[in-house]
Amino acid sequence: MSPLGRILLVEDDPKDVELTLTALEEYNLANEVVVARDGAEALDYLYHRGNFMRRSGENPAVLLLDLKLPKVDGLEVLQQVKSDDNLKMIPVVVLTSSREEKDMVASYKLGVNGYVVKPVDFHEFVNAIKELGVFWAVINEPPPGSMKKR
Amino acid sequence: MLQRYGLAVLSVGLALSAALFLESYHFRNVEVPLLLFAVAVSAWYGGRGAAALALALSFLSFDFFFTEPLHTLYITAADIPYFIAFASFASLITWFSTVRRRVELDLRQARERLEREVAERTQQASLLNLTHDTIFVRDMNDVITYWNRGAQELYGWPAEEAVGKRAAELLHTEFPSPVEDIRAELLRSGRWDGELEKTRADGTRITVSSRWSLRRDERRQPAAILETNNDITERKRREREIGALNEELAKRTADLEAINKELEAFAYSISHDLRAPLRHMAGFTELLQKNIGPLSEKSQRYIGIIMESAKRMGELIDDLLSFSRIGRAETHKTVVSLEEIVQEALSEARPDAGARNIVWKVGDLPASYGDPSMLRLVFVNLISNAIKFTRTRPEAHIEIGSAAEKPGQVVIFVRDNGVGFDMKYANKLFGVFQRLHSTDAFEGTGIGLATVQRIVHRHGGSVWAEGLVNQGATFFFSLAKSQGA
């Protein structure tokens, strides 16, 4: 079995989390997903703060980021990650309900690596998540210093 | 000239004749006063030359006719004092008359000058009276000394009543700055202008644009102030109105901007929040289906309907959002080649047609002025519709071309031989989510033509359609013609 990278899923809606995990489960990618419920928690994870003080040192292989989040929103997290020398190599994929061009432009300006609008149709949704997971966590070679599952 | 010397000769001759005549009646010693009188008359009316001639002639006559020896021009020593007295008296009279004549001449010249000046002034004053502009003159004590017809017309006071009154009191003048400052400015620069509030005879207040010019006398002392007034009450009122309208406009613009922002936030929120529950409905229904295992046909159909509905609502939301985005987006207008745009639209819409038999006809299209991406959307919608509603035809005909132009506008049409529509529903074609066919017959959300109309309206054009049931439809829209095209 090829090594799996850790996926940090930043998503506040538990139903979306469940659907995403269900989609990833079908391809055995669910085990290595860490879920952050808002932007602040995501930053805590990335900076080994709060609940994540004791986690191992490596960065996740990919960050799946919702935009509309409580406390610290997705664009702020993205900006923080891309302006930090230790974090900016982490691939970030925005995974959002919004088709707003404004969000898309802002995300790309901040250096996002991908932008995916969650489809309403379940099959399309599952496909999108699957492909994201397979590409970023399996096919893509993550930057040095990322977590890999033995 | 001749008359003058003639006068001298005549008066001396007459005096001599009278003296000789009187002498013949033994009146002695009348010749001297008579001759002196003749010299005086010549000097008085003939001037210095005539006086000299009369004097010389009188000498000769006197010597010839009245001094011993008679009838000779011989002069005895005894005659000399006579002659001297005679000459002195004649000189005195001549001098007097010369002075008189000079004074008379000066007086006459002065009078003529005065008359000329009066005539000139009268003419100037009547010229000032001709103008409708308000002009009046005040002395340095603010007392009105001149008041033209324009002033009478503006203020309602006739000249007879205005002249002699103090201007500021008569007109209740309200100055924008202390009157001392205005006076100081006038004395320094010789002029002042500004806006003043004044009152008419009937009591109405008016605003005038006032110009003052200072007149100085020969000794450079301030003598009078010439003031011209223009009634700008109406202009000021309009300015105030325009100002108020501008304010109102700015407020409305701000309101609109606020509403637009709200609308944007609303659309953003719809975009994010409304789609999530739909996704959950669809997703969990799907999971439910898997979890339950084999289902009855009926249950299977219900689940299918739930998922189909969720999907359709997702499409409706997406269409509504993109429709509202067209209303909010800025247009970037340039000169556009409609032919290029149609080619782009065709390559975007054609895949919908699949392997169907469609005869395309694209005519010459003029250049126009508009936002290329929005105009492309117009053609994509119209062409997609044409493809969709000719689906039932074994051979579809779709034509794109330009129709007879309106002045300054181009008219474009897209014609098909599809299912057409009943003209009595033509007004419903362009409404949001208005559909003339059931979803079963022809899929769609009913946003396409509404989008077309909104884009065309945003370009200042109009959109209309002609059709017959089962005889095809033609959609027209007009656009501004490109300048120079």
XYZ file of C-alpha atoms in Angstrom:
635
model
C 0.000 0.000 0.000
C 1.368 3.348 -0.947
C 1.977 5.792 1.885
C -0.938 8.104 2.607
C -0.442 11.741 3.489
C -2.414 13.487 6.149
C -5.321 15.555 4.971
C -6.340 18.562 7.071
C -10.019 19.197 6.371
C -11.197 22.615 7.594
C -14.998 22.486 7.577
C -17.518 23.796 10.105
C -20.591 21.941 8.846
C -20.705 18.433 10.434
C -22.930 17.173 7.614
C -20.390 18.260 5.049
C -17.661 16.631 7.142
C -19.658 13.407 7.209
C -20.298 13.479 3.472
C -16.659 14.226 2.765
C -15.445 11.458 5.046
C -17.970 9.051 3.507
C -16.688 9.918 0.072
C -13.083 9.413 1.148
C -13.924 6.182 2.955
C -14.973 4.580 -0.277
C -11.377 4.948 -1.405
C -9.810 4.195 1.950
C -8.593 7.719 2.344
C -10.636 8.626 5.428
C -8.250 7.371 8.107
C -5.729 10.099 7.761
C -8.095 13.023 7.741
C -7.852 15.526 10.573
C -10.875 17.799 10.886
C -10.689 21.388 12.122
C -14.076 22.993 12.817
C -13.054 26.563 12.179
C -10.140 28.694 11.014
C -8.749 29.171 14.490
C -8.586 25.434 15.086
C -6.910 24.941 11.710
C -4.228 27.465 12.640
C -3.830 25.798 16.063
C -3.174 22.523 14.276
C -0.674 24.053 11.869
C 1.178 25.880 14.676
C 0.979 23.013 17.220
C -1.080 25.104 19.616
C -3.980 24.372 21.966
C -5.401 20.848 21.405
C -2.678 20.088 18.919
C 0.296 20.968 21.160
C 1.528 17.424 21.259
C 1.066 16.363 17.668
C 4.094 15.269 15.636
C 6.079 17.921 13.824
C 5.277 17.443 10.184
C 2.909 19.439 8.010
C -0.205 17.895 6.417
C 0.153 16.780 2.800
C -2.826 18.894 1.758
C -5.197 21.406 3.310
C -8.853 21.193 2.190
C -10.278 24.563 3.161
C -13.867 25.786 3.327
C -14.189 29.571 2.977
C -17.129 30.417 5.181
C -15.939 29.519 8.648
C -16.632 30.755 12.176
C -14.002 32.872 13.984
C -11.220 32.943 11.392
C -12.551 32.541 7.844
C -10.964 30.502 5.083
C -9.336 33.395 3.246
C -7.630 34.505 6.465
C -6.308 30.995 7.057
C -5.084 30.889 3.467
C -3.335 34.222 3.829
C -1.715 33.118 7.090
C -0.485 29.836 5.589
C 0.865 31.389 2.406
C 2.731 34.134 4.256
C 4.468 31.777 6.662
C 7.794 30.384 5.454
C 7.241 27.075 7.255
C 3.715 26.564 5.967
C 3.563 28.070 2.532
C 4.673 24.887 0.811
C 1.562 23.038 2.003
C -0.795 22.619 -0.966
C -4.096 24.323 -0.163
C -7.322 23.471 -2.017
C -10.360 25.631 -1.394
C -13.466 23.460 -1.148
C -16.490 25.682 -1.001
C -20.177 26.065 -1.797
C -19.575 29.451 -3.351
C -19.252 30.062 -7.036
C -18.619 33.770 -6.364
C -15.943 35.093 -8.658
C -14.835 37.463 -5.902
C -13.839 34.532 -3.672
C -12.133 32.737 -6.499
C -10.043 35.733 -7.474
C -9.135 36.463 -3.844
C -8.097 32.843 -3.298
C -5.877 32.687 -6.361
C -4.307 36.024 -5.486
C -3.369 34.575 -2.104
C -1.711 31.641 -3.862
C -4.222 28.824 -3.519
C -3.282 25.586 -5.293
C -6.820 24.588 -6.288
C -10.392 25.824 -6.121
C -13.278 23.364 -6.103
C -16.983 24.239 -5.921
C -18.817 21.488 -4.079
C -21.396 20.032 -6.463
C -24.965 19.651 -5.228
C -25.283 16.240 -6.867
C -23.957 13.538 -4.562
C -22.227 11.517 -7.235
C -20.432 14.529 -8.552
C -19.567 15.479 -5.001
C -18.146 12.056 -4.229
C -16.190 12.108 -7.458
C -14.762 15.525 -6.730
C -13.704 14.566 -3.212
C -12.301 11.267 -4.358
C -10.231 12.848 -7.058
C -8.995 15.534 -4.726
C -8.042 12.997 -2.099
C -6.378 10.621 -4.522
C -4.479 13.360 -6.292
C -3.190 15.331 -3.328
C -2.740 12.550 -0.836
C -1.566 9.756 -3.157
C -0.411 10.874 -6.571
C 1.108 14.203 -5.691
C 4.564 14.182 -4.122
C 4.130 16.411 -1.070
C 6.841 18.940 -0.225
C 9.617 17.840 2.177
C 8.597 17.918 5.800
C 5.084 16.596 5.176
C 3.593 13.728 7.061
C 3.499 10.384 5.362
C 1.834 7.332 6.559
C 3.968 4.258 6.618
C -13.241 142.299 -44.560
C -14.366 144.706 -47.261
C -17.568 145.334 -45.336
C -15.565 146.423 -42.317
C -13.471 148.957 -44.245
C -16.600 150.017 -46.150
C -18.235 150.651 -42.786
C -15.262 152.836 -41.802
C -15.405 154.828 -45.080
C -19.206 155.101 -44.887
C -19.341 156.226 -41.251
C -16.558 158.812 -41.751
C -18.289 160.016 -44.963
C -21.635 160.356 -43.163
C -20.048 162.185 -40.215
C -18.211 164.529 -42.619
C -21.369 165.258 -44.645
C -23.328 165.960 -41.462
C -20.546 168.226 -40.170
C -20.320 170.119 -43.498
C -24.103 170.355 -43.666
C -24.346 171.713 -40.112
C -21.440 174.064 -40.735
C -23.290 175.583 -43.707
C -25.976 176.506 -41.126
C -23.201 177.990 -38.934
C -23.133 175.176 -36.343
C -19.456 175.313 -35.335
C -17.250 172.684 -33.725
C -19.586 169.703 -34.223
C -17.151 168.051 -36.623
C -14.866 166.592 -33.925
C -17.567 164.730 -31.920
C -19.159 163.561 -35.190
C -15.880 162.213 -36.578
C -14.992 160.663 -33.214
C -18.394 158.991 -33.270
C -17.620 157.636 -36.772
C -14.258 156.229 -35.500
C -16.042 154.730 -32.492
C -18.675 153.094 -34.686
C -15.987 151.703 -37.023
C -13.950 150.423 -34.066
C -17.038 148.919 -32.378
C -18.380 147.091 -35.360
C -15.375 146.870 -37.700
C -12.514 146.080 -35.396
C -9.012 147.429 -35.216
C -8.359 147.721 -38.996
C -11.597 149.650 -39.611
C -10.829 151.887 -36.646
C -7.368 152.736 -38.040
C -8.836 153.501 -41.514
C -11.630 155.651 -39.987
C -9.059 157.445 -37.863
C -6.843 158.191 -40.911
C -9.838 159.349 -43.000
C -11.117 161.501 -40.128
C -7.668 163.103 -39.784
C -7.539 163.934 -43.443
C -11.149 165.263 -43.576
C -10.669 167.319 -40.450
C -7.398 168.746 -41.749
C -8.875 169.412 -45.185
C -12.232 170.848 -44.266
C -11.989 172.300 -40.772
C -8.423 173.528 -39.975
C -6.744 176.671 -41.260
C -5.705 176.974 -44.119
C -8.909 175.382 -45.323
C -9.003 172.987 -48.231
C -5.367 172.034 -47.904
C -3.690 169.123 -46.104
C -1.252 171.498 -44.458
C -0.925 171.008 -40.714
C -0.133 173.869 -38.421
C 1.510 173.512 -35.009
C -1.728 174.668 -33.397
C -3.509 171.631 -34.817
C -1.177 169.036 -33.267
C -2.802 168.853 -29.768
C -6.099 168.365 -31.537
C -4.690 165.505 -33.471
C -3.124 163.896 -30.374
C -6.376 164.135 -28.405
C -8.248 162.813 -31.386
C -5.872 159.892 -31.815
C -5.854 159.033 -28.072
C -9.608 159.057 -27.900
C -9.894 156.921 -30.996
C -7.306 154.447 -29.600
C -9.198 154.216 -26.323
C -12.452 153.439 -28.110
C -10.697 150.896 -30.317
C -9.124 149.211 -27.301
C -12.483 149.063 -25.506
C -14.223 147.629 -28.488
C -11.437 145.082 -29.028
C -11.724 143.921 -25.417
C -15.467 143.764 -25.812
C -15.203 141.722 -28.966
C -12.753 139.316 -27.360
C -14.976 138.835 -24.339
C -17.922 138.376 -26.645
C -16.041 135.779 -28.669
C -14.948 133.915 -25.545
C -18.465 133.918 -24.281
C -19.807 132.640 -27.545
C -17.226 129.865 -27.692
C -17.932 128.933 -24.103
C -21.606 128.792 -24.844
C -21.108 126.641 -27.917
C -18.875 124.288 -25.965
C -21.468 124.086 -23.273
C -24.235 123.401 -25.762
C -22.186 120.673 -27.375
C -21.477 119.115 -24.047
C -25.094 119.299 -23.010
C -26.132 117.706 -26.271
C -23.552 114.942 -25.805
C -24.524 114.316 -22.221
C -28.179 114.269 -23.132
C -27.456 111.742 -25.799
C -25.396 109.590 -23.421
C -28.067 109.751 -20.799
C -30.721 108.751 -23.260
C -28.466 105.920 -24.484
C -28.124 104.712 -20.893
C -31.881 104.945 -20.721
C -32.214 102.760 -23.777
C -30.560 99.796 -22.125
C -32.552 97.377 -20.022
C -29.573 96.959 -17.732
C -29.972 98.604 -14.405
C -27.605 101.559 -14.087
C -27.575 104.261 -11.480
C -25.106 106.741 -10.044
C -24.652 107.641 -6.398
C -22.550 110.374 -4.917
C -20.137 109.623 -2.120
C -22.929 110.111 0.431
C -24.897 107.291 -1.236
C -27.428 109.784 -2.599
C -28.755 108.746 -6.015
C -27.976 111.299 -8.743
C -28.852 109.320 -11.818
C -31.345 106.478 -12.324
C -31.879 104.896 -15.734
C -34.909 103.228 -17.206
C -33.503 99.756 -16.465
C -33.298 100.719 -12.787
C -36.898 101.858 -12.896
C -37.937 98.601 -14.529
C -36.041 96.449 -12.044
C -36.855 98.263 -8.811
C -40.180 99.869 -9.664
C -39.088 103.357 -8.536
C -39.328 106.112 -11.197
C -36.279 108.356 -11.582
C -38.095 111.346 -10.020
C -38.604 109.412 -6.806
C -35.256 107.643 -6.726
C -32.969 110.604 -7.442
C -32.084 112.397 -4.228
C -32.693 109.377 -1.969
C -30.050 107.299 -0.281
C -29.652 104.104 -2.307
C -29.148 101.669 0.576
C -32.226 103.047 2.360
C -34.422 103.110 -0.727
C -33.509 99.557 -1.714
C -32.899 98.082 1.777
C -29.607 96.762 0.495
C -28.122 93.811 2.334
C -24.355 93.560 1.904
C -22.441 90.272 2.007
C -19.618 91.879 3.988
C -19.373 95.040 6.128
C -20.103 98.035 3.918
C -16.924 99.738 5.170
C -14.850 96.916 3.697
C -16.645 97.279 0.361
C -16.005 101.025 0.369
C -12.348 100.481 1.214
C -12.028 98.018 -1.659
C -13.766 100.470 -4.011
C -11.496 103.343 -2.993
C -8.402 101.174 -3.332
C -9.070 99.503 -6.676
C -11.747 101.749 -8.182
C -14.205 98.880 -8.507
C -16.113 96.254 -6.592
C -18.436 93.463 -7.601
C -20.515 91.025 -5.677
C -24.001 89.780 -4.966
C -26.430 92.002 -3.095
C -29.907 91.493 -1.727
C -32.228 94.384 -2.491
C -35.915 95.177 -2.225
C -38.224 96.391 -4.982
C -40.850 99.081 -4.615
C -43.467 96.331 -4.246
C -41.520 94.793 -1.371
C -40.190 91.657 -3.086
C -36.624 90.737 -2.289
C -34.279 90.116 -5.205
C -30.676 89.072 -5.561
C -28.561 91.115 -7.945
C -25.097 90.746 -9.290
C -23.740 94.228 -8.643
C -20.732 96.042 -10.136
C -19.482 99.318 -8.785
C -17.109 101.718 -10.524
C -15.655 104.744 -8.806
C -15.529 108.054 -10.703
C -12.955 110.607 -9.592
C -13.057 114.324 -10.290
C -10.236 116.420 -11.843
C -8.473 116.573 -8.484
C -8.524 112.761 -8.289
C -11.034 112.938 -5.444
C -13.769 110.261 -5.338
C -16.837 111.908 -6.831
C -19.456 109.314 -7.651
C -20.157 105.598 -7.818
C -21.637 104.066 -10.952
C -23.510 100.896 -10.082
C -24.892 98.339 -12.538
C -27.174 95.520 -11.355
C -28.275 92.272 -12.944
C -31.206 90.433 -11.484
C -29.963 86.911 -10.717
C -32.804 85.910 -8.399
C -34.071 83.287 -10.814
C -30.581 81.972 -11.454
C -29.933 81.714 -7.721
C -33.215 79.904 -7.258
C -32.271 77.433 -9.977
C -28.838 77.005 -8.502
C -30.431 76.215 -5.173
C -32.783 73.794 -6.894
C -29.929 72.118 -8.732
C -27.999 71.938 -5.477
C -30.977 70.325 -3.766
C -31.444 67.914 -6.660
C -27.768 67.021 -6.605
C -27.969 66.371 -2.915
C -31.017 64.214 -3.435
C -29.225 62.413 -6.233
C -26.155 61.817 -4.088
C -28.411 60.469 -1.352
C -30.212 58.190 -3.764
C -26.937 57.018 -5.232
C -25.718 56.252 -1.738
C -28.980 54.446 -1.016
C -28.677 52.482 -4.228
C -25.088 51.617 -3.470
C -26.125 50.441 -0.025
C -28.947 48.381 -1.528
C -26.582 46.958 -4.102
C -24.136 46.029 -1.359
C -26.937 44.395 0.574
C -28.019 42.558 -2.534
C -24.482 41.410 -3.076
C -24.217 40.191 0.498
C -27.587 38.490 0.030
C -26.481 36.782 -3.164
C -23.215 35.776 -1.510
C -25.063 34.306 1.376
C -27.436 32.432 -0.962
C -24.488 31.175 -2.886
C -22.880 29.774 0.249
C -25.683 28.849 2.559
C -28.547 27.791 0.339
C -26.587 25.250 -1.630
C -25.215 23.425 1.419
C -28.589 22.040 2.638
C -29.378 20.914 -0.904
C -26.126 19.052 -1.070
C -26.934 17.416 2.243
C -30.439 16.452 1.055
C -29.046 14.873 -2.072
C -26.061 13.295 -0.359
C -27.868 11.779 2.598
C -30.756 10.562 0.456
C -28.199 8.733 -1.602
C -26.592 7.306 1.541
C -30.022 6.362 2.841
C -30.723 4.495 -0.351
C -27.499 2.535 0.027
C -28.092 1.885 3.681
C -31.635 0.551 3.326
C -30.726 -1.977 0.706
C -33.111 -3.096 -2.033
C -36.174 -0.836 -2.273
C -39.615 -1.181 -3.769
C -40.079 0.493 -7.100
C -42.233 3.177 -5.509
C -39.703 4.000 -2.796
C -37.002 4.057 -5.427
C -39.035 6.562 -7.424
C -39.618 8.786 -4.362
C -35.956 8.842 -3.587
C -35.261 9.640 -7.215
C -37.687 12.583 -7.057
C -36.070 13.952 -3.886
C -32.639 13.837 -5.474
C -33.859 15.231 -8.768
C -35.613 18.100 -6.972
C -32.536 18.940 -4.950
C -30.494 18.976 -8.108
C -33.019 21.175 -9.894
C -33.127 23.620 -7.032
C -29.348 23.780 -7.193
C -29.609 24.691 -10.859
C -32.263 27.309 -10.145
C -30.104 28.896 -7.481
C -27.090 28.895 -9.791
C -29.102 30.473 -12.616
C -30.642 33.057 -10.328
C -27.216 33.972 -9.008
C -25.685 34.351 -12.433
C -28.718 36.364 -13.519
C -28.345 38.725 -10.572
C -24.610 38.902 -11.246
C -25.338 40.263 -14.747
C -27.370 43.037 -13.160
C -24.603 43.905 -10.738
C -21.504 43.401 -12.861
C -19.885 46.399 -14.486
C -20.054 46.454 -18.254
C -16.803 46.951 -20.113
C -17.940 48.315 -23.443
C -15.748 48.397 -26.524
C -16.231 48.229 -30.254
C -17.012 44.582 -30.904
C -17.159 42.426 -33.977
C -20.467 40.601 -33.726
C -19.262 38.041 -36.256
C -16.426 36.955 -33.960
C -18.769 36.863 -31.012
C -21.268 34.706 -32.902
C -18.483 32.275 -33.871
C -17.458 31.998 -30.206
C -21.073 31.509 -29.149
C -21.598 28.869 -31.805
C -18.589 26.845 -30.710
C -19.905 27.026 -27.140
C -23.520 26.095 -27.941
C -23.081 23.636 -30.801
C -22.075 20.617 -28.681
C -25.666 20.667 -27.311
C -26.851 19.711 -30.778
C -24.919 16.444 -30.783
C -25.263 14.630 -34.068
C -28.479 16.359 -35.100
C -29.071 17.574 -38.623
C -28.946 21.362 -38.390
C -28.558 23.731 -41.335
C -26.745 26.840 -40.115
C -26.900 30.163 -41.885
C -24.910 33.099 -40.530
C -25.323 36.390 -42.404
C -23.144 39.476 -42.409
C -23.139 41.141 -39.028
C -22.173 44.763 -38.411
C -19.719 45.968 -35.795
C -21.366 47.168 -32.618
C -20.554 48.672 -29.261
C -20.883 46.634 -26.098
C -19.424 44.276 -23.524
C -18.051 41.290 -25.489
C -18.523 38.629 -22.811
C -22.086 39.745 -22.083
C -22.987 39.865 -25.768
C -21.522 36.392 -26.179
C -23.862 35.222 -23.420
C -26.793 36.737 -25.358
C -25.916 34.724 -28.460
C -25.176 31.552 -26.470
C -28.630 31.744 -24.881
C -30.452 32.467 -28.142
C -28.549 29.810 -30.101
C -29.004 27.209 -27.340
C -32.719 27.968 -27.338
C -32.868 27.589 -31.104
C -31.082 24.245 -30.887
C -33.312 23.127 -28.046
C -36.651 24.088 -29.611
C -35.850 22.568 -33.031
C -35.164 19.218 -31.415
C -38.355 17.744 -32.879
C -37.429 18.715 -36.448
C -35.765 16.158 -38.710
C -33.888 19.013 -40.347
C -33.450 22.123 -38.243
C -32.806 25.534 -39.806
C -31.151 28.169 -37.663
C -30.308 31.555 -39.103
C -28.403 34.420 -37.502
C -28.359 37.778 -39.272
C -28.978 41.484 -39.096
C -32.364 42.945 -39.923
C -33.279 46.418 -41.190
C -31.443 48.945 -39.070
C -33.023 51.589 -36.919
C -31.179 54.909 -37.016
C -28.002 54.621 -34.936
C -28.826 51.058 -33.994
C -28.251 47.604 -35.370
C -30.923 44.925 -35.165
C -29.822 41.301 -34.887
C -32.052 38.257 -35.152
C -31.832 34.542 -34.467
C -34.461 32.554 -36.391
C -35.365 28.872 -36.135
C -37.952 26.521 -37.577
C -38.689 24.944 -34.206
C -41.830 24.557 -32.164
C -42.415 28.326 -32.002
C -44.846 29.952 -29.600
C -48.217 31.591 -29.439
C -47.840 35.383 -29.837
C -50.352 35.990 -27.047
C -47.707 34.755 -24.588
C -44.933 36.861 -26.192
C -44.862 39.209 -23.188
C -44.080 36.272 -20.886
C -41.058 35.105 -22.861
C -38.523 37.348 -21.166
C -39.682 37.037 -17.554
C -37.503 35.348 -14.934
C -38.411 31.652 -14.607
C -41.250 32.092 -17.119
C -41.606 29.094 -19.366
C -43.975 28.376 -22.222
C -43.194 24.639 -22.327
C -43.308 21.977 -19.659
C -40.054 20.783 -18.183
C -40.837 17.334 -19.556
C -40.958 18.587 -23.148
C -38.050 21.001 -22.987
C -35.713 21.172 -19.995
C -34.531 24.486 -18.589
C -35.051 26.888 -15.734
C -36.512 29.800 -17.687
C -33.634 32.150 -17.018
C -32.057 32.289 -20.495
C -34.279 34.878 -22.166
C -34.476 36.924 -18.962
C -30.687 37.045 -19.044
C -30.781 38.089 -22.721
C -33.215 40.878 -21.951
C -31.244 42.126 -18.984
C -28.010 42.257 -20.972
C -29.635 43.991 -23.945
C -31.309 46.519 -21.650
C -28.013 47.208 -19.995
C -26.716 48.036 -23.466
C -29.567 50.470 -24.041
C -31.241 48.223 -26.613
C -34.493 46.353 -26.714
C -35.489 42.754 -27.327
C -38.608 41.257 -28.879
C -39.770 38.062 -30.556
C -42.056 36.867 -33.298
C -43.394 33.349 -33.559
C -46.182 30.991 -34.515
C -47.010 27.688 -32.916
C -45.091 24.976 -34.760
C -43.814 27.495 -37.320
C -40.619 28.563 -35.635
C -39.577 31.676 -33.765
C -37.443 34.735 -34.431
C -35.765 36.633 -31.622
C -34.650 40.210 -32.305
C -32.500 42.564 -30.309
C -31.150 46.017 -31.013
C -27.771 47.454 -30.019
C -26.059 50.795 -30.396
C -24.195 50.993 -33.673
C -20.468 51.319 -33.279
C -19.260 54.838 -34.089
C -17.779 54.952 -37.551
C -19.149 51.515 -38.351
